[in-house]
Amino acid sequence: MTRSANHCSEQGSALVEVILVGMALALSLAFSIAALSEAQRVALAVSAASRDAARSASVARFEAAARESAVASASGVLRTYGLDPSRAHISLEGRLARGSSVEVAVTYPLQISLGGALHASLPITVSSKSRFEIGPHSPVPK
């Protein structure tokens, strides 16, 4: 084999290697973007669920109704985002009294798939707290 033929062969091998490495990097980038977008979607859903649940709990007249209203509101929002409300943990703290506040925390477990040949996933818990003040003209009993 002559020197120029050997040189062309090495250039062809280098080109194939660059293409393969580039495809592997592009594929891992695509998996990363998909995983991050799923995590962002769940974070938005949990944030909206806690905000809506705190709002509905703050306008309830009684403690039991506030808890039911918060859970129903958060579940509805999570369903809107395509999430399973039964996997969420929804907690309510505070008192229903004028001048106080109600705080709702929503947590949701998420499995981020790492994709590729690993077939592994990363467990993440997404949580959000929202607080609403109960105003002096609120319909809650004194």
PDB file of N, CA and C in Angstrom, residues 14 44 47 56 58 86 88 97 103 112 117 126-127 141:
ATOM      1  N   ALA A  14     -11.043   8.075  10.788  1.00  0.00           N
ATOM      2  CA  ALA A  14     -11.248   9.196  11.701  1.00  0.00           C
ATOM      3  C   ALA A  14     -12.629   9.808  11.498  1.00  0.00           C
ATOM      4  N   LEU A  44     -43.921  22.228  37.554  1.00  0.00           N
ATOM      5  CA  LEU A  44     -44.995  23.202  37.298  1.00  0.00           C
ATOM      6  C   LEU A  44     -46.324  22.701  37.830  1.00  0.00           C
ATOM      7  N   SER A  47     -46.335  22.861  41.719  1.00  0.00           N
ATOM      8  CA  SER A  47     -46.436  24.256  42.147  1.00  0.00           C
ATOM      9  C   SER A  47     -47.866  24.785  41.966  1.00  0.00           C
ATOM     10  N   SER A  56     -58.040  27.337  47.707  1.00  0.00           N
ATOM     11  CA  SER A  56     -59.357  26.789  48.023  1.00  0.00           C
ATOM     12  C   SER A  56     -59.514  26.474  49.498  1.00  0.00           C
ATOM     13  N   SER A  58     -58.201  28.247  51.893  1.00  0.00           N
ATOM     14  CA  SER A  58     -58.323  29.518  52.616  1.00  0.00           C
ATOM     15  C   SER A  58     -59.722  30.112  52.543  1.00  0.00           C
ATOM     16  N   SER A  86     -53.086  10.048  43.075  1.00  0.00           N
ATOM     17  CA  SER A  86     -52.929   9.096  44.176  1.00  0.00           C
ATOM     18  C   SER A  86     -51.462   8.936  44.586  1.00  0.00           C
ATOM     19  N   ALA A  88     -49.451  11.528  44.905  1.00  0.00           N
ATOM     20  CA  ALA A  88     -49.070  12.776  45.564  1.00  0.00           C
ATOM     21  C   ALA A  88     -49.367  12.711  47.058  1.00  0.00           C
ATOM     22  N   ALA A  97     -58.826  30.907  60.676  1.00  0.00           N
ATOM     23  CA  ALA A  97     -59.250  32.022  61.514  1.00  0.00           C
ATOM     24  C   ALA A  97     -58.817  33.303  60.818  1.00  0.00           C
ATOM     25  N   GLU A 103     -51.322  26.857  54.960  1.00  0.00           N
ATOM     26  CA  GLU A 103     -50.208  26.442  54.107  1.00  0.00           C
ATOM     27  C   GLU A 103     -50.450  25.024  53.609  1.00  0.00           C
ATOM     28  N   ILE A 112     -36.880   9.668  36.870  1.00  0.00           N
ATOM     29  CA  ILE A 112     -36.265  10.174  35.644  1.00  0.00           C
ATOM     30  C   ILE A 112     -35.506   9.029  34.996  1.00  0.00           C
ATOM     31  N   ALA A 117     -28.347   2.411  27.146  1.00  0.00           N
ATOM     32  CA  ALA A 117     -28.077   1.022  27.496  1.00  0.00           C
ATOM     33  C   ALA A 117     -28.140   0.788  29.000  1.00  0.00           C
ATOM     34  N   VAL A 126     -40.466  15.898  43.943  1.00  0.00           N
ATOM     35  CA  VAL A 126     -40.742  17.301  43.644  1.00  0.00           C
ATOM     36  C   VAL A 126     -41.732  17.799  44.688  1.00  0.00           C
ATOM     37  N   SER A 127     -41.436  18.941  45.302  1.00  0.00           N
ATOM     38  CA  SER A 127     -42.349  19.453  46.329  1.00  0.00           C
ATOM     39  C   SER A 127     -42.515  20.959  46.194  1.00  0.00           C
ATOM     40  N   PRO A 141     -65.840  31.340  60.369  1.00  0.00           N
ATOM     41  CA  PRO A 141     -66.431  31.776  61.641  1.00  0.00           C
ATOM     42  C   PRO A 141     -65.378  32.400  62.557  1.00  0.00           C
TER      43      PRO A 141
END
